Coordinates of C-alpha atoms and ligand atoms in Angstrom, one line a residue:
X1 CA -113.5 66.4 3.1
X2 CA -117.0 65.0 2.4
X3 CA -117.0 61.4 3.7
X4 CA -118.5 60.0 0.5
X5 CA -115.8 61.6 -1.6
X6 CA -113.2 60.4 0.8
X7 CA -114.3 56.8 0.7
X8 CA -114.5 56.9 -3.1
X9 CA -110.9 58.2 -3.2
X10 CA -109.8 55.5 -0.7
X11 CA -111.4 52.8 -2.9
X12 CA -109.7 54.2 -6.0
X13 CA -106.4 54.3 -4.2
X14 CA -106.9 50.7 -3.0
X15 CA -107.5 49.6 -6.6
X16 CA -104.3 51.3 -7.6
X17 CA -102.3 49.7 -4.9
X18 CA -103.8 46.3 -5.5
X19 CA -102.7 46.5 -9.1
X20 CA -99.1 46.8 -8.0
X21 CA -99.3 43.6 -5.8
X22 CA -97.7 40.7 -7.4
X23 CA -97.0 37.6 -5.3
X24 CA -97.3 39.2 -1.8
X25 CA -96.1 37.8 1.5
X26 CA -97.2 34.3 2.8
X27 CA -96.9 35.2 6.5
X28 CA -97.8 38.6 7.9
X29 CA -97.2 39.3 11.6
X30 CA -98.8 42.4 13.3
X31 CA -98.0 44.4 16.4
X32 CA -101.4 46.0 17.0
X33 CA -100.4 49.2 18.8
X34 CA -102.1 52.4 19.8
X35 CA -105.5 51.2 21.1
X36 CA -105.3 53.3 24.4
X37 CA -104.1 56.5 22.7
X38 CA -107.0 56.1 20.2
X39 CA -109.5 55.8 23.0
X40 CA -107.9 58.6 25.1
X41 CA -108.0 61.1 22.1
X42 CA -111.8 60.4 22.0
X43 CA -112.3 60.8 25.7
X44 CA -112.9 57.1 26.1
X45 CA -111.6 54.4 28.4
X46 CA -108.6 52.2 27.3
X47 CA -111.0 49.3 27.2
X48 CA -113.0 50.9 24.4
X49 CA -109.8 51.3 22.3
X50 CA -109.0 47.5 22.7
X51 CA -112.6 46.7 21.7
X52 CA -112.3 48.9 18.6
X53 CA -108.9 47.3 17.9
X54 CA -110.4 43.8 17.9
X55 CA -112.7 44.9 15.0
X56 CA -109.7 45.9 13.0
X57 CA -108.2 42.4 13.7
X58 CA -111.3 40.8 12.2
X59 CA -111.1 43.0 9.1
X60 CA -107.4 42.3 8.6
X61 CA -108.1 38.5 8.7
X62 CA -110.5 39.0 5.8
X63 CA -108.0 41.2 3.9
X64 CA -105.3 38.6 4.2
X65 CA -107.6 36.0 2.7
X66 CA -108.6 38.3 -0.1
X67 CA -105.0 39.0 -1.0
X68 CA -103.7 35.4 -0.8
X69 CA -101.7 35.7 2.4
X70 CA -101.6 32.2 4.0
X71 CA -100.7 33.0 7.6
X72 CA -101.4 35.8 10.0
X73 CA -99.9 36.3 13.5
X74 CA -101.3 39.0 15.8
X75 CA -99.7 40.1 19.0
X76 CA -102.7 40.1 21.3
X77 CA -101.0 40.0 24.7
X78 CA -97.2 40.2 25.4
X79 CA -95.4 39.0 28.5
X80 CA -94.8 42.8 29.3
X81 CA -98.6 43.3 29.3
X82 CA -98.8 41.4 32.6
X83 CA -97.5 44.6 34.1
X84 CA -100.7 46.6 33.2
X85 CA -103.3 47.4 35.8
X86 CA -105.5 44.6 37.0
X87 CA -108.6 46.2 35.5
X88 CA -107.0 46.5 32.0
X89 CA -105.6 43.0 32.1
X90 CA -109.0 41.5 33.0
X91 CA -110.6 43.4 30.3
X92 CA -108.0 42.2 27.8
X93 CA -108.5 38.6 28.9
X94 CA -112.3 39.0 28.6
X95 CA -111.8 40.4 25.1
X96 CA -109.4 37.7 23.9
X97 CA -111.6 35.0 25.3
X98 CA -114.7 36.3 23.6
X99 CA -112.9 36.9 20.3
X100 CA -111.4 33.4 20.3
X101 CA -114.8 32.0 20.8
X102 CA -116.3 34.3 18.2
X103 CA -113.6 33.3 15.6
X104 CA -114.0 29.6 16.4
X105 CA -117.8 29.9 15.6
X106 CA -117.6 32.3 12.7
X107 CA -118.9 31.0 9.4
X108 CA -116.0 32.6 7.5
X109 CA -113.5 30.7 9.6
X110 CA -115.1 27.3 8.6
X111 CA -115.7 28.3 5.0
X112 CA -112.1 29.4 4.5
X113 CA -110.7 26.5 6.7
X114 CA -108.8 28.8 9.1
X115 CA -106.7 26.9 11.7
X116 CA -106.5 29.0 14.9
X117 CA -103.5 28.5 17.2
X118 CA -102.3 30.3 20.3
X119 CA -98.6 31.1 20.6
X120 CA -97.1 31.8 24.0
X121 CA -97.1 30.7 27.6
X122 CA -100.8 30.0 27.6
X123 CA -100.6 28.4 31.1
X124 CA -99.9 31.9 32.5
X125 CA -103.4 33.0 31.5
X126 CA -106.6 32.7 33.5
X127 CA -108.5 29.4 33.0
X128 CA -111.3 31.1 31.0
X129 CA -108.8 32.2 28.4
X130 CA -107.1 28.7 28.3
X131 CA -110.5 27.1 27.8
X132 CA -111.2 29.5 24.9
X133 CA -107.8 28.7 23.4
X134 CA -108.7 24.9 23.6
X135 CA -112.1 25.6 22.1
X136 CA -110.8 27.6 19.1
X137 CA -107.9 25.2 18.5
X138 CA -110.1 22.2 18.8
X139 CA -112.8 23.5 16.5
X140 CA -110.3 24.4 13.8
X141 CA -107.4 21.8 14.2
X142 CA -108.2 19.9 11.0
X143 CA -108.0 23.0 8.8
X144 CA -104.9 24.0 6.8
X145 CA -106.0 26.5 4.1
X146 CA -105.2 29.5 6.4
X147 CA -103.4 29.8 9.7
X148 CA -104.3 32.4 12.3
X149 CA -101.8 32.6 15.2
X150 CA -102.9 34.6 18.3
X151 CA -99.8 35.5 20.3
X152 CA -100.8 35.5 23.9
X153 CA -98.5 35.7 27.0
X154 CA -95.9 35.8 24.2
X155 CA -92.3 37.0 24.5
X156 CA -89.6 36.3 22.0
X157 CA -86.8 36.0 24.5
X158 CA -88.9 33.6 26.7
X159 CA -89.6 31.5 23.5
X160 CA -85.9 31.2 22.7
X161 CA -85.0 30.5 26.3
X162 CA -87.6 27.7 26.4
X163 CA -86.2 26.2 23.2
X164 CA -82.6 26.4 24.6
X165 CA -83.6 24.7 27.9
X166 CA -85.5 22.0 26.0
X167 CA -82.6 21.4 23.7
X168 CA -80.2 21.1 26.7
X169 CA -82.5 18.6 28.4
X170 CA -82.6 16.4 25.3
X171 CA -78.7 16.5 25.1
X172 CA -78.5 15.6 28.8
X173 CA -80.9 12.8 28.5
X174 CA -78.8 11.4 25.6
X175 CA -81.6 11.9 23.1
X176 CA -79.8 14.5 21.0
X177 CA -76.2 14.8 19.9
X178 CA -74.9 18.4 20.1
X179 CA -73.6 18.0 16.6
X180 CA -77.1 17.5 15.4
X181 CA -78.5 20.8 16.7
X182 CA -79.6 22.6 13.6
X183 CA -82.3 25.1 12.6
X184 CA -85.0 22.4 12.5
X185 CA -84.1 21.1 16.0
X186 CA -84.6 24.6 17.5
X187 CA -87.7 25.3 15.3
X188 CA -89.6 22.3 16.6
X189 CA -88.9 23.4 20.2
X190 CA -90.5 26.9 19.8
X191 CA -94.1 27.6 21.0
X192 CA -96.0 26.3 18.0
X193 CA -95.3 24.2 15.0
X194 CA -95.6 24.7 12.1
X195 CA -95.3 28.5 11.8
X196 CA -93.9 29.7 8.6
X197 CA -91.0 32.2 8.6
X198 CA -92.5 35.7 8.8
X199 CA -92.2 37.7 5.6
X200 CA -93.6 41.0 6.8
X201 CA -94.0 42.6 10.2
X202 CA -96.5 45.5 10.5
X203 CA -96.6 47.8 13.5
X204 CA -99.2 50.5 14.0
X205 CA -99.2 53.5 16.4
X206 CA -96.0 55.2 15.3
X207 CA -93.3 53.4 17.3
X208 CA -90.4 52.0 15.3
X209 CA -89.5 48.8 17.2
X210 CA -90.4 45.2 16.8
X211 CA -90.6 44.6 20.6
X212 CA -89.6 41.1 21.3
X213 CA -91.9 39.7 18.6
X214 CA -91.0 36.6 16.8
X215 CA -87.2 37.0 16.8
X216 CA -86.6 33.6 15.4
X217 CA -89.2 33.5 12.7
X218 CA -89.0 37.2 11.6
X219 CA -85.5 38.6 12.3
X220 CA -84.0 35.2 11.4
X221 CA -85.8 35.4 8.1
X222 CA -84.9 39.1 7.5
X223 CA -88.6 39.9 7.3
X224 CA -89.6 43.3 5.8
X225 CA -90.9 45.7 8.4
X226 CA -93.6 48.3 7.9
X227 CA -94.1 50.9 10.6
X228 CA -97.1 53.3 10.3
X229 CA -98.6 56.1 12.3
X230 CA -102.3 55.2 12.5
X231 CA -103.5 53.7 15.8
X232 CA -104.6 50.0 15.4
X233 CA -108.4 50.9 15.4
X234 CA -107.8 53.3 12.5
X235 CA -105.6 50.9 10.4
X236 CA -107.2 50.8 7.0
X237 CA -107.0 48.6 3.9
X238 CA -104.9 51.2 2.2
X239 CA -102.4 51.0 5.1
X240 CA -102.3 47.3 4.7
X241 CA -101.8 47.4 1.0
X242 CA -99.0 49.9 1.5
X243 CA -97.4 47.4 4.0
X244 CA -97.6 44.7 1.3
X245 CA -96.1 47.0 -1.3
X246 CA -93.1 47.6 1.1
X247 CA -92.6 43.9 1.3
X248 CA -92.7 43.6 -2.5
X249 CA -90.2 46.3 -3.2
X250 CA -87.9 44.9 -0.5
X251 CA -88.2 41.5 -2.2
X252 CA -87.5 43.0 -5.6
X253 CA -84.4 44.8 -4.3
X254 CA -83.2 41.6 -2.7
X255 CA -83.5 39.7 -5.9
X256 CA -81.5 42.4 -7.7
X257 CA -78.8 42.1 -5.0
X258 CA -78.7 38.4 -5.5
X259 CA -78.3 38.9 -9.3
X260 CA -75.4 41.3 -8.7
X261 CA -73.7 38.8 -6.4
X262 CA -74.2 35.8 -8.7
X263 CA -72.8 37.8 -11.7
X264 CA -69.8 38.9 -9.6
X265 CA -69.2 35.2 -8.6
X266 CA -69.2 34.1 -12.2
X267 CA -66.8 36.9 -13.2
X268 CA -64.5 36.1 -10.3
X269 CA -64.0 32.4 -11.2
X270 CA -61.6 31.0 -13.8
X271 CA -61.5 27.8 -16.0
X272 CA -61.7 24.7 -13.8
X273 CA -64.0 26.2 -11.2
X274 CA -66.5 27.0 -13.9
X275 CA -68.3 23.6 -13.7
X276 CA -68.9 24.0 -9.9
X277 CA -69.9 27.7 -10.4
X278 CA -72.5 26.5 -13.0
X279 CA -74.0 24.2 -10.3
X280 CA -74.2 27.0 -7.7
X281 CA -75.6 29.5 -10.2
X282 CA -78.2 26.9 -11.3
X283 CA -79.5 26.9 -7.7
X284 CA -79.4 30.6 -7.4
X285 CA -81.2 31.2 -10.8
X286 CA -84.7 30.3 -9.5
X287 CA -84.5 33.1 -6.9
X288 CA -83.6 35.7 -9.5
X289 CA -86.0 38.0 -11.4
X290 CA -86.3 37.1 -15.1
X291 CA -83.9 39.8 -16.2
X292 CA -81.4 38.7 -13.6
X293 CA -81.5 35.1 -14.8
X294 CA -80.9 36.2 -18.3
X295 CA -78.0 38.5 -17.3
X296 CA -76.5 35.5 -15.4
X297 CA -76.8 33.2 -18.4
X298 CA -75.2 35.8 -20.7
X299 CA -72.3 36.1 -18.2
X300 CA -71.8 32.3 -18.1
X301 CA -71.9 32.0 -21.9
X302 CA -69.3 34.7 -22.2
X303 CA -67.2 32.9 -19.6
X304 CA -67.5 29.6 -21.5
X305 CA -66.5 31.2 -24.7
X306 CA -63.5 33.0 -23.3
X307 CA -62.4 29.8 -21.3
X308 CA -62.2 27.7 -24.5
Ligands
LIG1 C1 -101.7 47.6 22.1 O1 -102.2 48.9 22.3 C2 -102.7 46.5 22.1 C3 -102.9 45.5 23.0 C4 -102.0 45.3 24.1 C5 -104.0 44.5 22.9 C6 -104.4 44.1 21.5 C7 -105.5 43.1 21.5 C8 -106.6 43.1 20.7 C9 -106.8 44.1 19.7 C10 -107.5 41.9 20.9 C11 -107.4 41.0 19.7 C12 -107.9 39.7 20.1 C13 -107.8 38.5 19.4 C14 -108.2 37.2 20.0 C15 -107.2 38.5 18.1 P1 -101.8 49.7 23.6 O2 -102.7 49.2 24.7 O3 -100.3 49.5 23.8 O4 -102.1 51.2 23.2 P2 -101.2 52.4 23.4 O5 -99.9 52.1 22.6 O6 -101.9 53.6 22.8 O7 -100.9 52.6 24.9
LIG2 MG1 -98.6 50.5 23.1

């Protein structure tokens, strides 16, 4: 298709998808996969694919800000990536270093008050990357309008193991009572605080796995997941909007499930438990869609009348 016609169609489709977006996710996490396949199909070196991919990362940061997303986490280097060839690893380290410095100096980052943080076992990375992490974190640490987390030397299991060990040490030292171990205690022992729970995970490149990425923040929060075929360098705004639409329809179906459960609860209780049920339902009501809240009120009124 003629490229001008194609880009006109894309823009029209973007407008259409945008119209459907209501609240949107607060925190999006992305597994940027497919860089090498993208390069290989064009007869290029893997390194060219990673470079192209990093351009997509810059664009996605802007799209997030346009759409009211408040936090973006990108998987730039996993613990498994240490097994790649020395040449590829060094290239990735160079790229991550230069992107961190570029982000830290970018006008848009300061205008939009983007706080940059690295998530992972940063001390396993070469000094030049650690220095770039310090530079980016230091230049943006006072900002809180948007949060960009760059997951480097990150592995979900390693993160949970670290938190488990740290918790045990606190118990052994008598600083923590095992009875007091709750979600917040574990949360503050993970790589970086504060990271919001993840609402949506996106993975490009066709594989349908979430690969050891943010198990506590995403799986624990039952994040929506969007898998798509394009390689990371090809990921477009339309793909991103589709991912957000997936999150929204999942949220809507969740809210309906909650309505059904709340209505079933009201139906199941009799006379004396009705006062307590009202309290529980009052708390549930704010999580329901408008129609759901009305349905629930009608059910409670009916119950009140029949209980008299
Ligand atoms: C996965 O594709 C991609 C990576 C391992 C690297 C991603 C890193 C960047 C895009 C740099 C971003 C930098 C910052 C600081 C945000 P792959 O190599 O697994 O490709 P394949 O699946 O085709 O083999
Ligand atoms: Mg891959």
